[in-house]
mmCIF file of C-alpha atoms in Angstrom:
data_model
loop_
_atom_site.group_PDB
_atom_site.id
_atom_site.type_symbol
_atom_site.label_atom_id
_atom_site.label_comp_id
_atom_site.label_asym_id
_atom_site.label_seq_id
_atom_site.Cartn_x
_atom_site.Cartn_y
_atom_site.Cartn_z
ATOM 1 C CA UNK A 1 47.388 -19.453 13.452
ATOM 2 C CA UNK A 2 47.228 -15.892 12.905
ATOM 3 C CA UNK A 3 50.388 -16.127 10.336
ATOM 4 C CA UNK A 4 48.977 -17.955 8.744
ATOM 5 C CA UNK A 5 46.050 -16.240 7.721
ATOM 6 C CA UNK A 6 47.930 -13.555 6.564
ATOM 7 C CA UNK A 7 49.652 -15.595 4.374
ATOM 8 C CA UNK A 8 46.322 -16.936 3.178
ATOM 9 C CA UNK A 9 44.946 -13.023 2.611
ATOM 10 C CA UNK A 10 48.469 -12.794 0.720
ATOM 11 C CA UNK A 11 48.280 -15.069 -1.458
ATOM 12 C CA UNK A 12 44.442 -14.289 -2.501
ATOM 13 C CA UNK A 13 45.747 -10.694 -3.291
ATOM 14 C CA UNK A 14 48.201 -12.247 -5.898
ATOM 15 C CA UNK A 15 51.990 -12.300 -6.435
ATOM 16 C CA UNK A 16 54.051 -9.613 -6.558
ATOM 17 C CA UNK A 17 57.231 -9.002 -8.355
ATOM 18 C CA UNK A 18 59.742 -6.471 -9.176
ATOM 19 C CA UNK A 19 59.437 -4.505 -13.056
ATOM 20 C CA UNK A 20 62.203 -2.641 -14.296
ATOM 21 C CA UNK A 21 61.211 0.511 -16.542
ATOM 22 C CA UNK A 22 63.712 1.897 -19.056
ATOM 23 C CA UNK A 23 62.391 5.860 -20.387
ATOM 24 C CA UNK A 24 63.759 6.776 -23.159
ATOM 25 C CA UNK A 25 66.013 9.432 -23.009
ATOM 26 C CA UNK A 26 66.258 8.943 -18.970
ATOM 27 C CA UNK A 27 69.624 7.706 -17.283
ATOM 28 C CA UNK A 28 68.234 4.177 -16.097
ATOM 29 C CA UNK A 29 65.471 2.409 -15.354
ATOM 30 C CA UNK A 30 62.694 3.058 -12.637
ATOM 31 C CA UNK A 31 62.318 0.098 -10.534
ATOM 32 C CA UNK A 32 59.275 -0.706 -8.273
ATOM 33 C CA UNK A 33 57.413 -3.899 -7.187
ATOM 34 C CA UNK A 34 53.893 -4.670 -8.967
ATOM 35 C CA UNK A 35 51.533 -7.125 -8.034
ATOM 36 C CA UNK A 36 50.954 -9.004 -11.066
ATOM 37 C CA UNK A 37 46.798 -8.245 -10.933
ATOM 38 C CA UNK A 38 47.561 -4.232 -11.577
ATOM 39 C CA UNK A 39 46.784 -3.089 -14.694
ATOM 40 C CA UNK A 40 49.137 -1.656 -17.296
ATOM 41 C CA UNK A 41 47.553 1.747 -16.913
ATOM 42 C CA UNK A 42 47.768 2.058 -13.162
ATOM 43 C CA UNK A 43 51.424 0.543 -13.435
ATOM 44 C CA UNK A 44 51.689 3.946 -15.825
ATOM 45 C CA UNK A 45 50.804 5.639 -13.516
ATOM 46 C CA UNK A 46 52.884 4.714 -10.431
ATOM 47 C CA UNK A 47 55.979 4.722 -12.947
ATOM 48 C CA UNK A 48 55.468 8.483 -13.463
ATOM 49 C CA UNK A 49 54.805 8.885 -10.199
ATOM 50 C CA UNK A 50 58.201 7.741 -9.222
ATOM 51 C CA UNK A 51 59.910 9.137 -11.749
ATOM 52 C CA UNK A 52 58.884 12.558 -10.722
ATOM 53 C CA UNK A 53 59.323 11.866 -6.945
ATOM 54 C CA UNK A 54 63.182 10.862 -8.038
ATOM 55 C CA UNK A 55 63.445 13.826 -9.933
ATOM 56 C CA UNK A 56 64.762 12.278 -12.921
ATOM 57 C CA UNK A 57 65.372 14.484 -16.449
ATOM 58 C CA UNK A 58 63.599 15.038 -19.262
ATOM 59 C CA UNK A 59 60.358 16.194 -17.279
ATOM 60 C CA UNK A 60 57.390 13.914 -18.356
ATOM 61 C CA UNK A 61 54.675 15.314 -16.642
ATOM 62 C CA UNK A 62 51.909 13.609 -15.180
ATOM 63 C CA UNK A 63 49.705 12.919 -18.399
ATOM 64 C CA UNK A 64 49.380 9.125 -18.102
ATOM 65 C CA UNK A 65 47.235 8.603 -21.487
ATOM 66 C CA UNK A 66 50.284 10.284 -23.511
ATOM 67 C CA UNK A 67 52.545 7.474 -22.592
ATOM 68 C CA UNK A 68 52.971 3.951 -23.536
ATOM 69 C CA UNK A 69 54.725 1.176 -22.296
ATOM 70 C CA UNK A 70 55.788 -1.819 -24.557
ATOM 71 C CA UNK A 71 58.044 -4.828 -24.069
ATOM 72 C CA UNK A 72 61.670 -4.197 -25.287
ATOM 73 C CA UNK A 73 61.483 -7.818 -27.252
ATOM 74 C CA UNK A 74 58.798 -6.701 -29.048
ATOM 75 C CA UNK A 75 59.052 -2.630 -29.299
ATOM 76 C CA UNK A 76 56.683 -2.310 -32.440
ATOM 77 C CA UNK A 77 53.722 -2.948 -30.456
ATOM 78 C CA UNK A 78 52.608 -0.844 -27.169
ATOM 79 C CA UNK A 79 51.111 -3.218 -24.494
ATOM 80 C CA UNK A 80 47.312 -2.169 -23.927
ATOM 81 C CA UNK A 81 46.434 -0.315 -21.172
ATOM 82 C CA UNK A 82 43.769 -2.312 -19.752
ATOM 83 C CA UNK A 83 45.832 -5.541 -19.894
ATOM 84 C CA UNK A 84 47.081 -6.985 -16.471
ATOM 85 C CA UNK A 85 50.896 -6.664 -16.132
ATOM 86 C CA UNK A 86 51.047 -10.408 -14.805
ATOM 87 C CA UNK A 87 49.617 -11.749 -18.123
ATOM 88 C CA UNK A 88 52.331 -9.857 -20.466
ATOM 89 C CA UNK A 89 55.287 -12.607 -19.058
ATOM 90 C CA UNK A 90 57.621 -9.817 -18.946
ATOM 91 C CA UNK A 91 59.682 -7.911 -16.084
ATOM 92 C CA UNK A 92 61.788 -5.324 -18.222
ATOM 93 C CA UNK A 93 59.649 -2.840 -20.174
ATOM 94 C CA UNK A 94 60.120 0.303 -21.784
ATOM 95 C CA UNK A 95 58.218 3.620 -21.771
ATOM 96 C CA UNK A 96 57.969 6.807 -24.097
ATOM 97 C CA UNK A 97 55.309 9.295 -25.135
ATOM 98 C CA UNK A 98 52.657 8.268 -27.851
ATOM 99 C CA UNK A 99 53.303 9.781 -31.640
ATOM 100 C CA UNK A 100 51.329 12.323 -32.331
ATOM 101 C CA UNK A 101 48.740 11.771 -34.878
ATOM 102 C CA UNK A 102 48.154 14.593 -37.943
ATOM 103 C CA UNK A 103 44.992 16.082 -35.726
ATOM 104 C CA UNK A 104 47.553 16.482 -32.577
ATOM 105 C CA UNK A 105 49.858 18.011 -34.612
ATOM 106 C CA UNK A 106 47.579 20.537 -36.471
ATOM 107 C CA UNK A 107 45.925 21.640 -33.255
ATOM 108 C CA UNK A 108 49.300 22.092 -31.399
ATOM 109 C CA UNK A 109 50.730 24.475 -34.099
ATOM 110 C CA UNK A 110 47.859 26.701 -34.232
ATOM 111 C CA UNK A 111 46.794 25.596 -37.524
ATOM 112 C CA UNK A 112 43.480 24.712 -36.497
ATOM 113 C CA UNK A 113 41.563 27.557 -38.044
ATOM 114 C CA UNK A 114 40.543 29.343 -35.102
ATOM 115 C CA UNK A 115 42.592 32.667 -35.881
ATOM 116 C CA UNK A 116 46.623 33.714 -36.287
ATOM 117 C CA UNK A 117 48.930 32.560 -33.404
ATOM 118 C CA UNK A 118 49.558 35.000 -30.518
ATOM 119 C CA UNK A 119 52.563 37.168 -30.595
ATOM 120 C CA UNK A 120 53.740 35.120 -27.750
ATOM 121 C CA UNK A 121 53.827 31.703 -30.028
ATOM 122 C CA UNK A 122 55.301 33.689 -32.846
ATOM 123 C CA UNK A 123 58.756 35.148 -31.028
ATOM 124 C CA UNK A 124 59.012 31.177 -29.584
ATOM 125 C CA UNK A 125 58.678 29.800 -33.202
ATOM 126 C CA UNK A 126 59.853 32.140 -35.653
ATOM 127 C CA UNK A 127 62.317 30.322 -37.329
ATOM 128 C CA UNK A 128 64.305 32.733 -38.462
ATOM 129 C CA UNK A 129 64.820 33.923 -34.599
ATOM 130 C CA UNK A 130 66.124 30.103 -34.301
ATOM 131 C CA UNK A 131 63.100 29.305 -31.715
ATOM 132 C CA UNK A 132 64.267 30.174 -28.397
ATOM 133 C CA UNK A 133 66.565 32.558 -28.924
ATOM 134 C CA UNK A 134 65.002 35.006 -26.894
ATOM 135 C CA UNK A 135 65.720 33.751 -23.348
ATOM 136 C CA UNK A 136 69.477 32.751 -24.675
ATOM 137 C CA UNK A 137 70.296 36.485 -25.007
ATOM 138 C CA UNK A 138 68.872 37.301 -22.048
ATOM 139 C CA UNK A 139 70.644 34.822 -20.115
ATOM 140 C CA UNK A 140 73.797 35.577 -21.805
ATOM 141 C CA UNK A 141 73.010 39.183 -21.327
ATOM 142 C CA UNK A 142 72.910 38.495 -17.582
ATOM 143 C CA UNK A 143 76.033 36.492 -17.225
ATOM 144 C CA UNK A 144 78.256 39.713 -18.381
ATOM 145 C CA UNK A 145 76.755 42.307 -16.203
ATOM 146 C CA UNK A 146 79.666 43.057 -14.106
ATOM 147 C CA UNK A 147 79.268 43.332 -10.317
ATOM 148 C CA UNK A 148 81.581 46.464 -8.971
ATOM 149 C CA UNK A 149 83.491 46.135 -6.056
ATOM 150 C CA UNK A 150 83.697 48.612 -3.204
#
């Protein structure tokens, strides 16, 4: 009797299935079971999660409203974030950061009117340093010290 109330409670709490997450620019895809009530934005969420806990390359971050997740069939549309994950009728999706949009852009580069860029910004993006350049010397720098021997 008791089995089969949890079964019951089970079944009231909906189905669950396994989704398959490809990032682009990540080795393969992030796999984890969903029930398919979640929404897409906590689904998001837990895939970030996981991809941090595995330690995976390029580093996302945690930011879950820069990130989309669409269906590879259809990759010109993202899914919307407050849609259930049960009602898309998919299993395999695929996830990458949002485009930036003119404003993002602007704001990000300094441009925004609100004085010059700090000296900091200006050795990381001088263009005629080549960007990073800076920490590339160094670290090359560092590599031919030579270590005497007693």
């Amino acid at each position: 009797m008791l089995l089969y109330k949890q079964k019951k409670n089970q079944a009231a709490k909906g189905k669950r299935f396994l989704i398959n997450i490809t990032v682009r620019g990540s080795a393969g895809p992030i796999r984890f079971v969903v029930s398919e009530d979640d929404l897409v934005v906590t689904v998001l969420d837990n895939a970030l999660k996981q991809y941090a806990r595995e330690g995976r390359l390029p580093v996302l971050g945690s930011d879950i409203n820069s990130f989309m997740l669409y269906c590879p069939v259809s990759e010109t549309e993202a899914i919307s974030p407050w849609m259930t994950i049960g009602s898309v009728g998919f299993r395999n999706f695929g996830m990458c950061k949002k485009p930036q949009t003119e404003k993002d852009k602007v704001i990000g580069n300094g441009v925004d009117g609100g004085g010059d860029k700090s000296p900091l910004d200006k050795a990381v993006t001088d263009p005629r340093k080549g960007g990073s350049g800076n920490w590339k010397a160094w670290f090359n720098k560092s590599l031919n010290l030579k270590i005497s021997s007693h």
